[in-house]
Coordinates of C-alpha atoms and ligand atoms in Angstrom, one line a residue:
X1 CA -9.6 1.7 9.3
X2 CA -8.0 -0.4 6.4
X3 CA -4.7 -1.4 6.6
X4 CA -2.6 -3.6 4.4
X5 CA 1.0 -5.2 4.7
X6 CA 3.6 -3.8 2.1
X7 CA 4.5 -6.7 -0.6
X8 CA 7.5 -6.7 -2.6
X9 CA 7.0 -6.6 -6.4
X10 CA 9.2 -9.2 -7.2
X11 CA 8.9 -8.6 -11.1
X12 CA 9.8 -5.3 -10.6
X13 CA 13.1 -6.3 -8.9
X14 CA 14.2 -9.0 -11.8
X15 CA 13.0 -6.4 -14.4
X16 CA 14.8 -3.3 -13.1
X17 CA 17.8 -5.9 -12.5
X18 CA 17.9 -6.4 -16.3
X19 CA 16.9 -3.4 -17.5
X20 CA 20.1 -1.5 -15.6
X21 CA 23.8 -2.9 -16.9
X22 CA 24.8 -1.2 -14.1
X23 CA 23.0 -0.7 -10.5
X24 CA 21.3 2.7 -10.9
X25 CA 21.6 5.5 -8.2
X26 CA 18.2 7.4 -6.9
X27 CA 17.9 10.8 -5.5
X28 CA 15.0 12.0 -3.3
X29 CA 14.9 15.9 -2.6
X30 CA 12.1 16.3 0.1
X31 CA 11.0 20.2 0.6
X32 CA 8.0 19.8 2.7
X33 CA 6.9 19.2 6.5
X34 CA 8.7 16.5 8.6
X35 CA 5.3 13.9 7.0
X36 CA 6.8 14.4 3.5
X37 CA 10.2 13.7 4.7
X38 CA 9.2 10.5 5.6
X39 CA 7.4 9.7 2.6
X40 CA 11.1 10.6 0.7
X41 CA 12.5 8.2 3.1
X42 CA 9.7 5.7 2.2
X43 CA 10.8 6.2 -1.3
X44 CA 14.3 5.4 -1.2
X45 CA 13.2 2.5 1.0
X46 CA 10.5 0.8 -1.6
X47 CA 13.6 1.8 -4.4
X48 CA 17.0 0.8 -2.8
X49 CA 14.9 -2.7 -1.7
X50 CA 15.0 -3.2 -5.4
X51 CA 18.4 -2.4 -5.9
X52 CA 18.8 1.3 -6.1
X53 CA 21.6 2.8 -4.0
X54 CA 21.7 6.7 -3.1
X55 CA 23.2 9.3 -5.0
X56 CA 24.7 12.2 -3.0
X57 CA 24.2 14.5 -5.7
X58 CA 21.4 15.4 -8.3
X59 CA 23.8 15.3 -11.2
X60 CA 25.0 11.2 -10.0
X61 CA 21.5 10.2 -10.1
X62 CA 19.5 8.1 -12.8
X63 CA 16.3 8.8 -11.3
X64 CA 15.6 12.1 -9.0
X65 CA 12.5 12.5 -6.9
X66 CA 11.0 16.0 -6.4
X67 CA 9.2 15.2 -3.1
X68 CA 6.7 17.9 -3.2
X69 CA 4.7 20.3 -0.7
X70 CA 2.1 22.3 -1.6
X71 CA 1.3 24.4 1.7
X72 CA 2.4 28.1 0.5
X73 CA 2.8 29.2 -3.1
X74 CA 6.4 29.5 -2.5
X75 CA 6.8 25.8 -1.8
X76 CA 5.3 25.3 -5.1
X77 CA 7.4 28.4 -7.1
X78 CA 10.2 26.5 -5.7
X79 CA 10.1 23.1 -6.8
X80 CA 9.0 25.0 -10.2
X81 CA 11.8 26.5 -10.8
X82 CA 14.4 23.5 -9.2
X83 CA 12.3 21.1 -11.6
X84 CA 13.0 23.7 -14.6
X85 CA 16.7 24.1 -13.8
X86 CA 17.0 19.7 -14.3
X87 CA 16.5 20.3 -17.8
X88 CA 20.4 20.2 -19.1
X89 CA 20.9 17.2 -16.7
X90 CA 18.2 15.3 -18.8
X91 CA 20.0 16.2 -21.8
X92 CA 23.6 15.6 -20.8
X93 CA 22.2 11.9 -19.3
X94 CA 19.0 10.8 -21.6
X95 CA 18.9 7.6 -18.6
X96 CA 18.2 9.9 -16.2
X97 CA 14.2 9.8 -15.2
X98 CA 12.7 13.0 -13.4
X99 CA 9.5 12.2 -11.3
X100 CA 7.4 14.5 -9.0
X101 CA 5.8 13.4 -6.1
X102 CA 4.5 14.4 -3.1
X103 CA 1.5 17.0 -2.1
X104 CA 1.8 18.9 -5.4
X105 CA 1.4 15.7 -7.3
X106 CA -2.0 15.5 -5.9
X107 CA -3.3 18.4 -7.4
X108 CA -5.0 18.3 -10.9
X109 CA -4.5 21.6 -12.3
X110 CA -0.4 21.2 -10.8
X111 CA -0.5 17.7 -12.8
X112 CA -1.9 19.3 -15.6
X113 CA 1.3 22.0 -15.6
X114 CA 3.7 19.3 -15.4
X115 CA 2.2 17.6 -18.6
X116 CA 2.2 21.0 -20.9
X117 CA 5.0 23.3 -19.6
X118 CA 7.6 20.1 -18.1
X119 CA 7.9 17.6 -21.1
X120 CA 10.8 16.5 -19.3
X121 CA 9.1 15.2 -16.2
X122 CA 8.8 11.6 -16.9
X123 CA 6.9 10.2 -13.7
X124 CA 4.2 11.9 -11.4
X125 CA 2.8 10.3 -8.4
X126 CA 1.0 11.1 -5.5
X127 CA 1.0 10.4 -1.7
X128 CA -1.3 7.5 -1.9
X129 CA 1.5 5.1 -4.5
X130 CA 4.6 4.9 -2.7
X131 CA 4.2 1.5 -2.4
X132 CA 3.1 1.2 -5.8
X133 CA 6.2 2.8 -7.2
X134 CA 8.2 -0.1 -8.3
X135 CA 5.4 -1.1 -10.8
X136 CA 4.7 2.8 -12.1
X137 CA 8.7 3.2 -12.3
X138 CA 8.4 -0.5 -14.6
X139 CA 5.4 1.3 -16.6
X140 CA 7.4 4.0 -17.3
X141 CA 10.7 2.2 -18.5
X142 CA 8.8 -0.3 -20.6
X143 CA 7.1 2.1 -22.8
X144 CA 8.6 5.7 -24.5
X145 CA 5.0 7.3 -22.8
X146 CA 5.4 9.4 -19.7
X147 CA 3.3 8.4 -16.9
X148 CA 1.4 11.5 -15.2
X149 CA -0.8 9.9 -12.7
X150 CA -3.9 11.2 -11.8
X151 CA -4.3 12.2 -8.1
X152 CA -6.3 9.9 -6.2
X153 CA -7.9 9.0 -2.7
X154 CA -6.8 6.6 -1.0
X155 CA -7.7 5.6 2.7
X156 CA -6.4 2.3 3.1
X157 CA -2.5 2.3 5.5
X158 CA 0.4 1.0 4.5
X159 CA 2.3 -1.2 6.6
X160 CA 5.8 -2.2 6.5
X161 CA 6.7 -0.5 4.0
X162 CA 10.6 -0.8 3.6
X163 CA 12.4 2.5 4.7
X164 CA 16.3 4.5 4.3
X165 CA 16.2 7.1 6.6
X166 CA 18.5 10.0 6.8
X167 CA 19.6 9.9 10.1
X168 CA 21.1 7.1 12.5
X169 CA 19.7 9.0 15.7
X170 CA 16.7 10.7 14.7
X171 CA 13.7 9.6 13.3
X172 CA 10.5 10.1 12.2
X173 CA 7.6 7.8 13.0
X174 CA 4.2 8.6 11.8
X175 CA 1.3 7.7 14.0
X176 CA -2.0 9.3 11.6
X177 CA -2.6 10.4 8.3
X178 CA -4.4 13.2 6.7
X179 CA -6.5 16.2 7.9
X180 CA -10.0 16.2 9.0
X181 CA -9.9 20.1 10.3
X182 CA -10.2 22.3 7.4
X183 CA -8.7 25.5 8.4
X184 CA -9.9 27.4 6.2
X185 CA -6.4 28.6 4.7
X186 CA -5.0 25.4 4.5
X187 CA -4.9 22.8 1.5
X188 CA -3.7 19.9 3.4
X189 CA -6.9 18.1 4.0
X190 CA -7.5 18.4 -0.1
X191 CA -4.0 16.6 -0.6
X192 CA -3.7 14.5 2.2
X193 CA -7.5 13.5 2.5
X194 CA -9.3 12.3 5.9
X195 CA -7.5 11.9 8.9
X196 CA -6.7 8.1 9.7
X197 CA -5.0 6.9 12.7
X198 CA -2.7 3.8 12.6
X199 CA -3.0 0.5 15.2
X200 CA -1.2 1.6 17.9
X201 CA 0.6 -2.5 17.6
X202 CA 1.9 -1.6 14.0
X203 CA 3.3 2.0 16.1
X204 CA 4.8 -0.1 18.9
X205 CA 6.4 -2.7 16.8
X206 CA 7.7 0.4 15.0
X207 CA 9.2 2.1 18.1
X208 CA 10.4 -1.1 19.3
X209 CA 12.3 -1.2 16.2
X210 CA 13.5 2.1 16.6
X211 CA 14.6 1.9 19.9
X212 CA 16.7 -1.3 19.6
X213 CA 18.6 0.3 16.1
X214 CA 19.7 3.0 18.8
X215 CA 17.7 5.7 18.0
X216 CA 17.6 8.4 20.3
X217 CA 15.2 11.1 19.1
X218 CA 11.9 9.7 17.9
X219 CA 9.1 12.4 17.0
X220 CA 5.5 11.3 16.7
X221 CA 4.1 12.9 13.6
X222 CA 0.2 13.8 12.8
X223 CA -1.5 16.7 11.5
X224 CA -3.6 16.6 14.5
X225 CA -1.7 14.0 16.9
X226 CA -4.3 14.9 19.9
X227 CA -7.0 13.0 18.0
X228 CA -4.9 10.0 17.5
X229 CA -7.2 6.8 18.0
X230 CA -10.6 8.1 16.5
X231 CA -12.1 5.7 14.2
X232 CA -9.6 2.9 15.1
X233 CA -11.5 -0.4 16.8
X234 CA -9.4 -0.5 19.8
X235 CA -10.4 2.2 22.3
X236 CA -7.0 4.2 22.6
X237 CA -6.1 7.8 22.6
X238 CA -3.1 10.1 22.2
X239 CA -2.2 10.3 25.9
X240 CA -2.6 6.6 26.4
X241 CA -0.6 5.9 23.8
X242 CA 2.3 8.0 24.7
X243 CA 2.1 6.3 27.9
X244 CA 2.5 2.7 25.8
X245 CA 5.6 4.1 24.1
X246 CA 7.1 5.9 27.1
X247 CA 7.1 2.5 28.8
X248 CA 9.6 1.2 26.7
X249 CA 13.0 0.8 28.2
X250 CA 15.6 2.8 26.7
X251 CA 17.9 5.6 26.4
X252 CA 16.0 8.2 24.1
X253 CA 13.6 10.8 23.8
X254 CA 9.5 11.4 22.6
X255 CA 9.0 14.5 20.8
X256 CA 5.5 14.9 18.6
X257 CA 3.4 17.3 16.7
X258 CA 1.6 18.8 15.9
X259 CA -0.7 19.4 18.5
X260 CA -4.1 21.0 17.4
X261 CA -5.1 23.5 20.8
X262 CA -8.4 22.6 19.9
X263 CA -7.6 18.9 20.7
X264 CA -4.5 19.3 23.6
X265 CA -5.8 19.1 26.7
X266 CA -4.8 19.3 30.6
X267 CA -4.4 15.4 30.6
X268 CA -1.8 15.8 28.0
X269 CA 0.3 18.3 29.8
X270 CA 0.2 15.5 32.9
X271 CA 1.0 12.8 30.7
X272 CA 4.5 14.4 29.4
X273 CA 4.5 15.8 33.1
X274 CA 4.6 12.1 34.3
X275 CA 6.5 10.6 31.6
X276 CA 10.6 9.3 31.9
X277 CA 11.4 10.1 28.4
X278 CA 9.2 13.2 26.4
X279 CA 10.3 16.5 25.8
X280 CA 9.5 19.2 28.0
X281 CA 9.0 21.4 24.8
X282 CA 5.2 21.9 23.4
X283 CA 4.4 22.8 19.6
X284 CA 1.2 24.1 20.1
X285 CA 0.4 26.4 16.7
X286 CA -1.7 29.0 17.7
X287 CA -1.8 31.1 13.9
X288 CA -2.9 34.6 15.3
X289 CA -3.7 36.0 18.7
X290 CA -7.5 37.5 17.4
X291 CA -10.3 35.9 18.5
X292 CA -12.0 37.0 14.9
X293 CA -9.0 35.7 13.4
X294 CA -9.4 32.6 15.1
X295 CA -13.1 32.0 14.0
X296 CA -12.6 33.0 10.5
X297 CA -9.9 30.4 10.5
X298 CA -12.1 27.8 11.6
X299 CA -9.6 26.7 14.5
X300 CA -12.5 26.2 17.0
X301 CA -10.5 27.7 20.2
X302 CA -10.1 31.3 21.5
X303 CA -7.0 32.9 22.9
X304 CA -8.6 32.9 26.3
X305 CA -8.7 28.6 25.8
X306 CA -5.3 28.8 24.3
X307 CA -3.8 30.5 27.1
X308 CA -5.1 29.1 30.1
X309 CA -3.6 25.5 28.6
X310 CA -0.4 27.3 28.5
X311 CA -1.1 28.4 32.2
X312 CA -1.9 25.1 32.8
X313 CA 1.5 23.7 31.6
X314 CA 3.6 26.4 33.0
X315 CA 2.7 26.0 36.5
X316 CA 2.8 22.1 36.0
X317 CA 5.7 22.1 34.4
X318 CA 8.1 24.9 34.7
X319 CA 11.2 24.0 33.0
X320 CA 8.9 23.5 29.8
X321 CA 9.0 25.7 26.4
X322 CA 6.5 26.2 23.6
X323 CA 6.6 26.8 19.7
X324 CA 4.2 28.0 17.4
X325 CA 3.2 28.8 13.8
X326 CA 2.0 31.8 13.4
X327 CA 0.0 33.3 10.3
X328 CA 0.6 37.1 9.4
X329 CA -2.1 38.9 7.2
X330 CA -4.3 36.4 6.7
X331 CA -7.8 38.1 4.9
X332 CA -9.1 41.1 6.8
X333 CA -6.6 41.1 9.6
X334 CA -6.5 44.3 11.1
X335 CA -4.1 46.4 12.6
X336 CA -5.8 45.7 15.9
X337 CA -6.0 42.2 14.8
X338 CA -2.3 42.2 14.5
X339 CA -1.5 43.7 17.7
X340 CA -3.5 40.8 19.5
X341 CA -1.0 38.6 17.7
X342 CA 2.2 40.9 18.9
X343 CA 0.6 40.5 22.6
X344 CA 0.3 36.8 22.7
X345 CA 3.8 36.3 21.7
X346 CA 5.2 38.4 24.3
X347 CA 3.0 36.9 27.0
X348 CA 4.2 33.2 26.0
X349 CA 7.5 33.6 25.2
X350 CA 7.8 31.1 22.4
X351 CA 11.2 29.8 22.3
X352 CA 10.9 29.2 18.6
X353 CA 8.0 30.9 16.1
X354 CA 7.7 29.5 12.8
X355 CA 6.4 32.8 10.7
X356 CA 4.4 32.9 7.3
X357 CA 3.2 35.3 5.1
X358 CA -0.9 34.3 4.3
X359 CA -1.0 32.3 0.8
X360 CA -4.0 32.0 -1.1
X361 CA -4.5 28.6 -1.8
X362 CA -7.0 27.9 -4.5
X363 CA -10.2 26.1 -3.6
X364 CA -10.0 26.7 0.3
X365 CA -12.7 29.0 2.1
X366 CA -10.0 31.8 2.8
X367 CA -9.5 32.0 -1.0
X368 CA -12.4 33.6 -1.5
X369 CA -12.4 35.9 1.8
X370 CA -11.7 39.7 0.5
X371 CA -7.7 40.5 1.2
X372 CA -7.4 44.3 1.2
X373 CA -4.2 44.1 3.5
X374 CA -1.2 45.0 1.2
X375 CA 1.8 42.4 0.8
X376 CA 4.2 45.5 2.0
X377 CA 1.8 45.5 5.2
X378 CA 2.3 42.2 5.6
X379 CA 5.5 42.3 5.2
X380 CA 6.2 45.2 8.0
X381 CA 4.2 42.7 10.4
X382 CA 6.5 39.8 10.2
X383 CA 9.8 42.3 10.9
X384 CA 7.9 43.0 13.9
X385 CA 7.4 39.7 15.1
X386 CA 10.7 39.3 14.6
X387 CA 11.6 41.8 16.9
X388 CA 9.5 40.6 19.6
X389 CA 10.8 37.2 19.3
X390 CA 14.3 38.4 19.3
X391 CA 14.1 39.9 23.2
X392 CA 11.7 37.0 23.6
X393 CA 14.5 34.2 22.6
X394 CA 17.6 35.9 24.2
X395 CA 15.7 36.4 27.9
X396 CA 14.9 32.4 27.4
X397 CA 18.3 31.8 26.7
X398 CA 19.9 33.8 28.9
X399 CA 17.9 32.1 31.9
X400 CA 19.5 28.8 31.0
X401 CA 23.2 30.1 31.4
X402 CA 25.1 28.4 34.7
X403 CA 23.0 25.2 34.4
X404 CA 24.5 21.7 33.3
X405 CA 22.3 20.4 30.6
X406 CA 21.8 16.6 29.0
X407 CA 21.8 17.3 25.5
X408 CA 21.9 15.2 22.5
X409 CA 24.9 15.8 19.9
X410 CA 23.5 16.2 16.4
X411 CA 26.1 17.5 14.2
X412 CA 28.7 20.7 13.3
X413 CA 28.3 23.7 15.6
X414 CA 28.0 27.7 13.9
X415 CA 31.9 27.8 14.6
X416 CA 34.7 25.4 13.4
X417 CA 35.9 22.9 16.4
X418 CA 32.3 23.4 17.2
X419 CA 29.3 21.1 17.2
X420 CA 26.0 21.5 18.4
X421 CA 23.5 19.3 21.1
X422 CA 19.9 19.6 21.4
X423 CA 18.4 20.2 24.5
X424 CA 15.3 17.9 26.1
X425 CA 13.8 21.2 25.9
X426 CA 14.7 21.8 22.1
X427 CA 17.1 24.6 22.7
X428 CA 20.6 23.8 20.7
X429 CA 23.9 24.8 22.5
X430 CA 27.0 24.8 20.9
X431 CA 30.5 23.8 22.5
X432 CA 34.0 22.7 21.3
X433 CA 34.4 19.2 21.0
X434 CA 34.5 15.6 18.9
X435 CA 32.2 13.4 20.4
X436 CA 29.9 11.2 17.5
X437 CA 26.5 12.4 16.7
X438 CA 23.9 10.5 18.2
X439 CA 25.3 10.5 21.7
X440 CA 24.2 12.0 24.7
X441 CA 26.3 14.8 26.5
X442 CA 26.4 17.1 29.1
X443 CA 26.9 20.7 28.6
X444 CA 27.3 23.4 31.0
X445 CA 25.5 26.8 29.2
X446 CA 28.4 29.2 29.7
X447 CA 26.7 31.9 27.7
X448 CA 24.4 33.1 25.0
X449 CA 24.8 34.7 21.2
X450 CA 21.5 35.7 19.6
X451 CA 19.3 32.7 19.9
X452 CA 22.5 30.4 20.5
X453 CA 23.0 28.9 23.2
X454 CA 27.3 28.1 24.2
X455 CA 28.6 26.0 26.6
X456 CA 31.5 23.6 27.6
X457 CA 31.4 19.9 27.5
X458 CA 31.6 18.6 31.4
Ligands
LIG1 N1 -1.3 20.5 11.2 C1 -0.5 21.6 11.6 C2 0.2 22.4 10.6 C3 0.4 22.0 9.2 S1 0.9 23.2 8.0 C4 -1.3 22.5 12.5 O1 -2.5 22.5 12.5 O2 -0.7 23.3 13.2 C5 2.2 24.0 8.9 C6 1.9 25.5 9.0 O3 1.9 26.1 7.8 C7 0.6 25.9 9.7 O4 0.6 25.8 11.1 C8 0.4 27.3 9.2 O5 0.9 28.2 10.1 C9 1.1 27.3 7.9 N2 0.2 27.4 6.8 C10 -0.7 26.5 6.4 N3 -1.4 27.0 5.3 C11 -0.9 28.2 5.1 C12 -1.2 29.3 4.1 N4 -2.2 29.1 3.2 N5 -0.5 30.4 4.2 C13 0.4 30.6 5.1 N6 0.8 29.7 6.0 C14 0.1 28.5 6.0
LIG2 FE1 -4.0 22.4 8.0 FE2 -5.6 22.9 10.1 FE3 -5.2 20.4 9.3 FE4 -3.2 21.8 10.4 S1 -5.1 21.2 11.4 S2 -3.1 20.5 8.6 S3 -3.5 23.8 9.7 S4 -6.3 22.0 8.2
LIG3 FE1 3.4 18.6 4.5 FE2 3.4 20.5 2.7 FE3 2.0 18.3 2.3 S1 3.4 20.8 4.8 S2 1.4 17.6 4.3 S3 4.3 18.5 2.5 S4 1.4 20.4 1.7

């Protein structure tokens, strides 16, 4: 696979320097996946390199960035209706510049909205130009035109690419691009293109990096992170490279997803088991607990595969806790269907479930599937998973009060005096106390409030 080392448009930087009496302030909203996140923080990378700084606040900015996602049409209604609502800030400040970026931004027809119903949308750029964005944002200045790029493919990786990330403990670190699975609900692989893994030396030099800046919560990110290494010259795969990265010296932790259960394997539950520094916590999506579900979705596994992996982890590593995405009402699913779904929550016990609604996507397979189930239905479904997941999360919980926990502290708790600490098995506890974010504690888990876990600093 192609990869290419980020280079710094110097003519941007001079011209930007002249073209600003003042130095101008950016300000990236991301609303998607933990991918686009990092893309936003690419973004204010590439533009505070050239002399941007951050604006806390939409209405301090001269140029805000829509990061967009496209996954679920409420994603899209959303940044809709945020990009709408900009409209008197454009007017107020006529130096302001509105862009749109992101997985929306590589859709045609959403591209084509932007240009009749959003004349105030001056930039639009996809997930391929980051690095290309000083010399569009030039474009754009130098002429009274806006610039409403059209989406393209792009394979080739990006390297180096400066980055301002959001947090001084956690970070994101992406080891692949794109989606070569094409569930047949899902528009990702049509906005992210083909799945392309980066040199695990660019990732190490990366982590390295990470590490020694003191970061203490890394997560590996890939659509499919359990096929890391195909089509890469070296011979490597995901569990070998987790092994590379766990090597490193250090006080911090591995987390990754997602894994595809298609892809996840035995060897990778013995990898984590054997490893100093990953989370004992699994995101293995599992969508719906029908085996006809499952086919129609084109996730090449059935519930009987799915759970003897979970078996497999639970014996090997008890102390270990799973999360899933789930997809209610997708076309045709039954009642019956449904139930399947209810049964293999309860016989996991997820300690977190990440629930959608089914959203036709236009120009997937599921699009065109018949959908007779009605949205009221659907509805009714997700209250019940709910439910289940309700017991489900309080009996986890509950099992962890009287231990002493490492946790990690990453901000203000539910209650003031409080703050909360994330557990190496992704739990959060809350306790009284003032100790700096970033830093590892120890908490004993005196108790549990819904899904929150409270405890007392030892
Ligand atoms: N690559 C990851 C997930 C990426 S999208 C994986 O395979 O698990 C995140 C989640 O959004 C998916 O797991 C799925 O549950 C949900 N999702 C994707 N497309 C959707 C759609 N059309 N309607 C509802 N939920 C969807
Ligand atoms: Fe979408 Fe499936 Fe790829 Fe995940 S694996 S991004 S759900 S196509
Ligand atoms: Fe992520 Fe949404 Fe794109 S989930 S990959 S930002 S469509």
């Amino acid at each position: 696979m192609e990869s290419i080392r980020f280079q710094r448009n110097e003519e941007a930087a001079r011209f930007l320097a002249s073209y600003y009496e003042t130095p101008p302030l950016l300000f990236v909203h991301s609303y998607g996946c933990q991918q686009n996140v990092n893309d936003g923080e690419k973004i204010q990378g590439v533009l505070t390199d050239l002399g941007f700084g951050l604006a806390s606040r939409p209405e301090d900015a001269d140029l805000i960035v829509f990061n967009t996602c496209a996954v679920r049409e409420h994603a899209e209604q959303r940044v809709f209706g945020n990009v709408g609502a900009l409209k008197g800030l454009k007017e107020a400040n006529p130096r302001l510049l509105i862009a749109v970026s992101g997985c929306m931004a590589q859709q045609k027809d959403i591209v084509e909205k932007f240009r009749q119903h959003y004349p105030f949308v001056d930039l639009v750029f996809g997930v391929n130009a980051i690095d290309t964005l000083p010399a569009l944002l030039c474009e754009k200045l130098q002429s009274s035109k806006r610039l409403l790029c059209t989406p393209v493919e792009r394979d080739e990786i990006v390297e180096d690419m400066p980055i301002r990330r959001n947090s001084a403990f956690r970070a994101w670190l992406p080891i692949m691009y794109g989606c070569d699975n094409f569930c047949s609900y899902c528009i990702v692989p049509y906005v992210r293109g083909r799945e392309r893994s980066r040199k695990s030396a660019d990732i190490l030099r990366e982590f390295h990096e990470l590490v020694d800046a003191g970061y203490r919560d890394i997560t590996l990110l890939g659509q499919n992170v359990n096929s890391y290494g195909k089509g890469l010259s070296e011979k490597i795969d995901f569990a070998q490279l987790l092994r590379m990265l766990d090597a490193v010296s250090g006080d911090y932790r591995i987390r990754f997803m997602t894994s595809h259960p298609k892809d996840a394997t035995p060897a990778l539950i013995d990898t984590i088991a054997g490893s100093t520094h990953i989370s004992r916590h699994l995101h293995l999506p599992v969508q719906s607990g029908s085996n006809r579900i499952l086919a129609e979705m084109n996730r090449h596994y059935t519930v009987e595969d799915y759970l003897a992996l979970i078996d497999y982890a639970k014996r090997r590593i008890p102390e270990m806790t799973y999360s899933s995405d789930i997809i209610v009402g997708f076309p045709g699913e039954t009642e019956e269907d449904f139930r399947a779904t209810e049964e293999l929550i309860r016989r996991v016990a997820y300690m977190q479930l990440f629930t959608f609604i089914y959203s036709k996507r236009t120009g997937t397979k599921a699009a065109t599937m018949p959908d007779p189930t009605t949205h009221k239905e659907k509805t009714q479904r997700i209250a019940r998973v709910l439910a289940i997941q309700e017991e489900v999360v309080a009996r986890l919980g509950g099992a962890m009060v009287g231990k002493t926990v490492r946790a990690l502290v990453e901000g203000a708790g539910r209650e003031a005096g409080t703050q909360t600490a994330r557990l190496d098995n992704h739990m959060t506890v809350d306790f009284a106390g003032n100790v700096p974010e970033g830093d590892f504690v120890n908490v004993l888990v005196t108790g549990v409030r819904g899904a929150q876990l409270l405890g007392e600093l030892v």
